[in-house]
Amino acid sequence: MKKMKNKIVLLITIISVILLTPNCSKDDLVLDQDYVTVSDLKHYCHCDRNTSIFFDTDVKTIIEQCNNKEVKVKGHIDNEFHKLFLNYGYKLNSFYLRDIRNRNSICICLNDDFICSYIDTIVTSQDSAIINKILNSNETDMCYIKGILHSYELPMNTSSKIEINILINNADDIFFKSDINY
Amino acid sequence: MKTTKIILIISVVICTTLAKTEIFAQEKSDIYLELSKPLLEYSLFNRYIFDAGTGYNAKINRLDVGASLNMTYSKLKGEYNTQTYFIKPRVNILLPIYGSNLTTFKIKFGLGYSVISINNKKYEFSDLQQGINAILELKFNYITKTRFDYYFIINYDYTFLNKDKDFTQLDYYRNIHLVSFGIGAKLKFYEKDEK
């Protein structure tokens, strides 16, 4: 019976080690080389977990890993875009880019101040050109975006979360392809 | 429809007859059917609904050696209803670690190659990924005097996907970890049957 207990303890230890290993692994991602998926980017920038005051003493370093970096990202334009366009027209200053494999999303901002809100802002010709490009694309097309990452801490009750936005200024930095290649 | 009914009735009759026959001979092999629900998951998808599997084991000395085929299914809720089929053929070895007249406790090690099919009709998207797969399973078996035994399983299922830059550029998402809990039933064959 004692032998069996030891075997079970050993098994539980092995399973725990294997399960914890992926959380400790350090993956490197070149943000401005190949177009990365929304999920890859969110994981790389630590957006898929809560940061704890006990384990993440240096949240600033985590934020700096992505903040103000140029990034190339691919995904699908969120379904809500057309509804929001009906309400805000060309004053729409943000939309979401999604990974349809798991619903992960990133907010894409069209104005310079990194605020993905719908407060009245001046609509530039580039903003309108970006919106027109989206309106002329098919829902099934894969969207490729080049922009600047903005990473920040979102405080919650006892922990906090890292959030990211992408700023896009130029209509040349967004294009669509009909062949979906995740 | 009539043929399906007949097949169903014949299957029920055979199973009940076999199940009611008391057997005291040495168990030689078995086929099994099991169903499990992933409890913990670390993967790109993070939403597995259930796993169904079938397999065959033959007794060689104290070990059970066999092959199995499992399928894990998942579907995203809402508008992005992406479906994922995870097909896992494996070769397995079962090692008994405890046994009595009523129960047995076994460890199963399995190794195979898995294929993941991902598709979304709305977005006309489909993808196929593959990689090596391994399983470590604890099997608690309740022994009956009939042809059928029932068991509980808890397993750790690991898949390491082949490199595909379009699918993911991170090694983190190439690893799929699943911890599942489930139930199963096996139909036993005895030495007597083979004579």
PDB file of C-alpha atoms in Angstrom, chain A residues 15-157:
ATOM      1  CA  ILE A  15       2.028  15.756 -14.162  1.00  0.00           C
ATOM      2  CA  SER A  16       2.422  19.019 -12.187  1.00  0.00           C
ATOM      3  CA  VAL A  17       5.916  19.640 -13.597  1.00  0.00           C
ATOM      4  CA  ILE A  18       4.703  19.044 -17.186  1.00  0.00           C
ATOM      5  CA  LEU A  19       1.690  21.325 -16.664  1.00  0.00           C
ATOM      6  CA  LEU A  20       3.746  24.134 -15.150  1.00  0.00           C
ATOM      7  CA  THR A  21       6.527  23.971 -17.751  1.00  0.00           C
ATOM      8  CA  PRO A  22       4.661  25.911 -20.511  1.00  0.00           C
ATOM      9  CA  ASN A  23       3.982  28.791 -18.109  1.00  0.00           C
ATOM     10  CA  CYS A  24       7.687  29.196 -17.449  1.00  0.00           C
ATOM     11  CA  SER A  25       8.916  28.800 -21.021  1.00  0.00           C
ATOM     12  CA  LYS A  26      10.296  31.917 -22.732  1.00  0.00           C
ATOM     13  CA  ASP A  27       9.171  32.294 -26.314  1.00  0.00           C
ATOM     14  CA  ASP A  28      10.693  34.942 -28.511  1.00  0.00           C
ATOM     15  CA  LEU A  29       8.707  36.718 -31.172  1.00  0.00           C
ATOM     16  CA  VAL A  30       9.983  39.153 -33.815  1.00  0.00           C
ATOM     17  CA  LEU A  31       7.081  41.575 -33.946  1.00  0.00           C
ATOM     18  CA  ASP A  32       7.931  43.480 -37.132  1.00  0.00           C
ATOM     19  CA  GLN A  33       9.074  40.611 -39.375  1.00  0.00           C
ATOM     20  CA  ASP A  34       6.334  38.102 -40.334  1.00  0.00           C
ATOM     21  CA  TYR A  35       2.683  38.848 -39.641  1.00  0.00           C
ATOM     22  CA  VAL A  36       1.871  37.314 -36.232  1.00  0.00           C
ATOM     23  CA  THR A  37      -1.552  36.069 -35.149  1.00  0.00           C
ATOM     24  CA  VAL A  38      -3.651  37.933 -32.592  1.00  0.00           C
ATOM     25  CA  SER A  39      -3.270  35.005 -30.137  1.00  0.00           C
ATOM     26  CA  ASP A  40       0.526  34.944 -30.474  1.00  0.00           C
ATOM     27  CA  LEU A  41       0.726  38.668 -29.854  1.00  0.00           C
ATOM     28  CA  LYS A  42      -1.582  38.560 -26.817  1.00  0.00           C
ATOM     29  CA  HIS A  43       0.412  35.738 -25.246  1.00  0.00           C
ATOM     30  CA  TYR A  44       3.773  37.370 -25.995  1.00  0.00           C
ATOM     31  CA  CYS A  45       2.606  40.626 -24.380  1.00  0.00           C
ATOM     32  CA  HIS A  46       1.239  38.720 -21.324  1.00  0.00           C
ATOM     33  CA  CYS A  47      -2.393  39.732 -21.962  1.00  0.00           C
ATOM     34  CA  ASP A  48      -3.726  36.191 -21.443  1.00  0.00           C
ATOM     35  CA  ARG A  49      -3.179  36.149 -17.690  1.00  0.00           C
ATOM     36  CA  ASN A  50      -3.584  38.302 -14.601  1.00  0.00           C
ATOM     37  CA  THR A  51      -0.427  39.772 -13.151  1.00  0.00           C
ATOM     38  CA  SER A  52       0.001  39.242  -9.448  1.00  0.00           C
ATOM     39  CA  ILE A  53       1.684  41.561  -6.949  1.00  0.00           C
ATOM     40  CA  PHE A  54       3.412  38.489  -5.473  1.00  0.00           C
ATOM     41  CA  PHE A  55       4.813  36.857  -8.617  1.00  0.00           C
ATOM     42  CA  ASP A  56       5.128  39.767 -11.047  1.00  0.00           C
ATOM     43  CA  THR A  57       7.171  42.309  -9.150  1.00  0.00           C
ATOM     44  CA  ASP A  58       8.329  44.046 -12.291  1.00  0.00           C
ATOM     45  CA  VAL A  59       5.180  44.777 -14.309  1.00  0.00           C
ATOM     46  CA  LYS A  60       6.970  47.726 -15.950  1.00  0.00           C
ATOM     47  CA  THR A  61       9.415  45.358 -17.682  1.00  0.00           C
ATOM     48  CA  ILE A  62       6.499  43.233 -18.928  1.00  0.00           C
ATOM     49  CA  ILE A  63       4.829  46.344 -20.357  1.00  0.00           C
ATOM     50  CA  GLU A  64       8.066  47.594 -21.956  1.00  0.00           C
ATOM     51  CA  GLN A  65       8.437  44.278 -23.807  1.00  0.00           C
ATOM     52  CA  CYS A  66       5.673  45.417 -26.181  1.00  0.00           C
ATOM     53  CA  ASN A  67       5.054  49.106 -25.627  1.00  0.00           C
ATOM     54  CA  ASN A  68       5.876  51.427 -28.547  1.00  0.00           C
ATOM     55  CA  LYS A  69       7.125  48.539 -30.689  1.00  0.00           C
ATOM     56  CA  GLU A  70       6.272  48.232 -34.371  1.00  0.00           C
ATOM     57  CA  VAL A  71       4.152  45.150 -35.022  1.00  0.00           C
ATOM     58  CA  LYS A  72       2.706  43.241 -37.965  1.00  0.00           C
ATOM     59  CA  VAL A  73      -0.471  41.376 -37.052  1.00  0.00           C
ATOM     60  CA  LYS A  74      -3.106  39.367 -38.932  1.00  0.00           C
ATOM     61  CA  GLY A  75      -6.701  38.430 -38.126  1.00  0.00           C
ATOM     62  CA  HIS A  76     -10.325  39.049 -39.059  1.00  0.00           C
ATOM     63  CA  ILE A  77     -12.243  42.290 -38.670  1.00  0.00           C
ATOM     64  CA  ASP A  78     -14.742  41.862 -35.836  1.00  0.00           C
ATOM     65  CA  ASN A  79     -18.438  41.462 -36.764  1.00  0.00           C
ATOM     66  CA  GLU A  80     -19.332  44.523 -34.713  1.00  0.00           C
ATOM     67  CA  PHE A  81     -17.469  46.843 -37.109  1.00  0.00           C
ATOM     68  CA  HIS A  82     -20.431  47.340 -39.441  1.00  0.00           C
ATOM     69  CA  LYS A  83     -22.855  47.995 -36.560  1.00  0.00           C
ATOM     70  CA  LEU A  84     -20.453  50.559 -35.079  1.00  0.00           C
ATOM     71  CA  PHE A  85     -20.000  52.203 -38.474  1.00  0.00           C
ATOM     72  CA  LEU A  86     -23.783  52.639 -38.727  1.00  0.00           C
ATOM     73  CA  ASN A  87     -23.725  54.497 -35.381  1.00  0.00           C
ATOM     74  CA  TYR A  88     -20.522  56.523 -35.663  1.00  0.00           C
ATOM     75  CA  GLY A  89     -19.845  56.733 -39.395  1.00  0.00           C
ATOM     76  CA  TYR A  90     -16.363  58.038 -40.206  1.00  0.00           C
ATOM     77  CA  LYS A  91     -15.992  59.261 -36.612  1.00  0.00           C
ATOM     78  CA  LEU A  92     -15.388  55.631 -35.644  1.00  0.00           C
ATOM     79  CA  ASN A  93     -11.908  55.609 -34.152  1.00  0.00           C
ATOM     80  CA  SER A  94     -11.366  51.970 -33.243  1.00  0.00           C
ATOM     81  CA  PHE A  95     -12.290  48.423 -34.218  1.00  0.00           C
ATOM     82  CA  TYR A  96     -11.347  44.917 -33.139  1.00  0.00           C
ATOM     83  CA  LEU A  97      -9.158  42.401 -34.938  1.00  0.00           C
ATOM     84  CA  ARG A  98     -10.017  38.789 -34.077  1.00  0.00           C
ATOM     85  CA  ASP A  99      -8.487  35.336 -34.185  1.00  0.00           C
ATOM     86  CA  ILE A 100     -11.477  33.273 -35.341  1.00  0.00           C
ATOM     87  CA  ARG A 101      -9.878  30.071 -34.010  1.00  0.00           C
ATOM     88  CA  ASN A 102     -10.423  31.105 -30.385  1.00  0.00           C
ATOM     89  CA  ARG A 103     -12.119  34.544 -30.372  1.00  0.00           C
ATOM     90  CA  ASN A 104      -9.044  36.408 -29.041  1.00  0.00           C
ATOM     91  CA  SER A 105      -9.127  40.068 -30.073  1.00  0.00           C
ATOM     92  CA  ILE A 106      -7.037  43.250 -30.139  1.00  0.00           C
ATOM     93  CA  CYS A 107      -8.289  46.819 -30.313  1.00  0.00           C
ATOM     94  CA  ILE A 108      -6.986  48.774 -33.318  1.00  0.00           C
ATOM     95  CA  CYS A 109      -7.015  52.566 -32.840  1.00  0.00           C
ATOM     96  CA  LEU A 110      -7.247  54.990 -35.721  1.00  0.00           C
ATOM     97  CA  ASN A 111      -6.220  58.179 -33.926  1.00  0.00           C
ATOM     98  CA  ASP A 112      -2.910  59.252 -32.456  1.00  0.00           C
ATOM     99  CA  ASP A 113      -3.756  59.370 -28.762  1.00  0.00           C
ATOM    100  CA  PHE A 114      -4.115  55.581 -28.295  1.00  0.00           C
ATOM    101  CA  ILE A 115      -7.588  55.970 -26.802  1.00  0.00           C
ATOM    102  CA  CYS A 116      -9.872  53.363 -28.323  1.00  0.00           C
ATOM    103  CA  SER A 117     -13.039  55.261 -27.437  1.00  0.00           C
ATOM    104  CA  TYR A 118     -15.812  56.852 -29.446  1.00  0.00           C
ATOM    105  CA  ILE A 119     -15.287  60.394 -28.229  1.00  0.00           C
ATOM    106  CA  ASP A 120     -15.625  63.001 -31.000  1.00  0.00           C
ATOM    107  CA  THR A 121     -12.277  63.434 -32.699  1.00  0.00           C
ATOM    108  CA  ILE A 122     -11.156  65.067 -35.907  1.00  0.00           C
ATOM    109  CA  VAL A 123     -11.522  62.620 -38.773  1.00  0.00           C
ATOM    110  CA  THR A 124      -8.401  62.657 -40.940  1.00  0.00           C
ATOM    111  CA  SER A 125      -8.317  61.619 -44.588  1.00  0.00           C
ATOM    112  CA  GLN A 126      -6.176  58.615 -43.589  1.00  0.00           C
ATOM    113  CA  ASP A 127      -8.777  57.486 -40.995  1.00  0.00           C
ATOM    114  CA  SER A 128     -11.501  57.630 -43.659  1.00  0.00           C
ATOM    115  CA  ALA A 129      -9.280  55.775 -46.123  1.00  0.00           C
ATOM    116  CA  ILE A 130      -8.704  52.971 -43.569  1.00  0.00           C
ATOM    117  CA  ILE A 131     -12.464  52.696 -42.898  1.00  0.00           C
ATOM    118  CA  ASN A 132     -13.193  52.637 -46.635  1.00  0.00           C
ATOM    119  CA  LYS A 133     -10.679  49.823 -47.121  1.00  0.00           C
ATOM    120  CA  ILE A 134     -12.464  47.771 -44.442  1.00  0.00           C
ATOM    121  CA  LEU A 135     -15.891  48.551 -45.929  1.00  0.00           C
ATOM    122  CA  ASN A 136     -14.707  47.384 -49.369  1.00  0.00           C
ATOM    123  CA  SER A 137     -13.309  44.090 -48.041  1.00  0.00           C
ATOM    124  CA  ASN A 138     -15.137  40.798 -47.646  1.00  0.00           C
ATOM    125  CA  GLU A 139     -16.016  39.516 -44.170  1.00  0.00           C
ATOM    126  CA  THR A 140     -14.085  36.304 -44.887  1.00  0.00           C
ATOM    127  CA  ASP A 141     -10.863  38.101 -45.910  1.00  0.00           C
ATOM    128  CA  MET A 142      -7.814  37.981 -43.682  1.00  0.00           C
ATOM    129  CA  CYS A 143      -6.752  41.472 -42.555  1.00  0.00           C
ATOM    130  CA  TYR A 144      -3.035  42.354 -42.321  1.00  0.00           C
ATOM    131  CA  ILE A 145      -2.097  45.367 -40.201  1.00  0.00           C
ATOM    132  CA  LYS A 146       1.173  47.164 -39.511  1.00  0.00           C
ATOM    133  CA  GLY A 147       1.102  49.493 -36.528  1.00  0.00           C
ATOM    134  CA  ILE A 148       2.567  50.607 -33.213  1.00  0.00           C
ATOM    135  CA  LEU A 149       1.790  48.655 -30.046  1.00  0.00           C
ATOM    136  CA  HIS A 150       0.586  50.359 -26.906  1.00  0.00           C
ATOM    137  CA  SER A 151       0.828  48.213 -23.777  1.00  0.00           C
ATOM    138  CA  TYR A 152      -0.614  49.284 -20.405  1.00  0.00           C
ATOM    139  CA  GLU A 153      -1.680  47.945 -17.023  1.00  0.00           C
ATOM    140  CA  LEU A 154      -5.370  47.645 -16.227  1.00  0.00           C
ATOM    141  CA  PRO A 155      -5.851  47.457 -12.430  1.00  0.00           C
ATOM    142  CA  MET A 156      -8.387  44.951 -11.112  1.00  0.00           C
ATOM    143  CA  ASN A 157      -9.389  44.101  -7.500  1.00  0.00           C
TER     144      ASN A 157
END
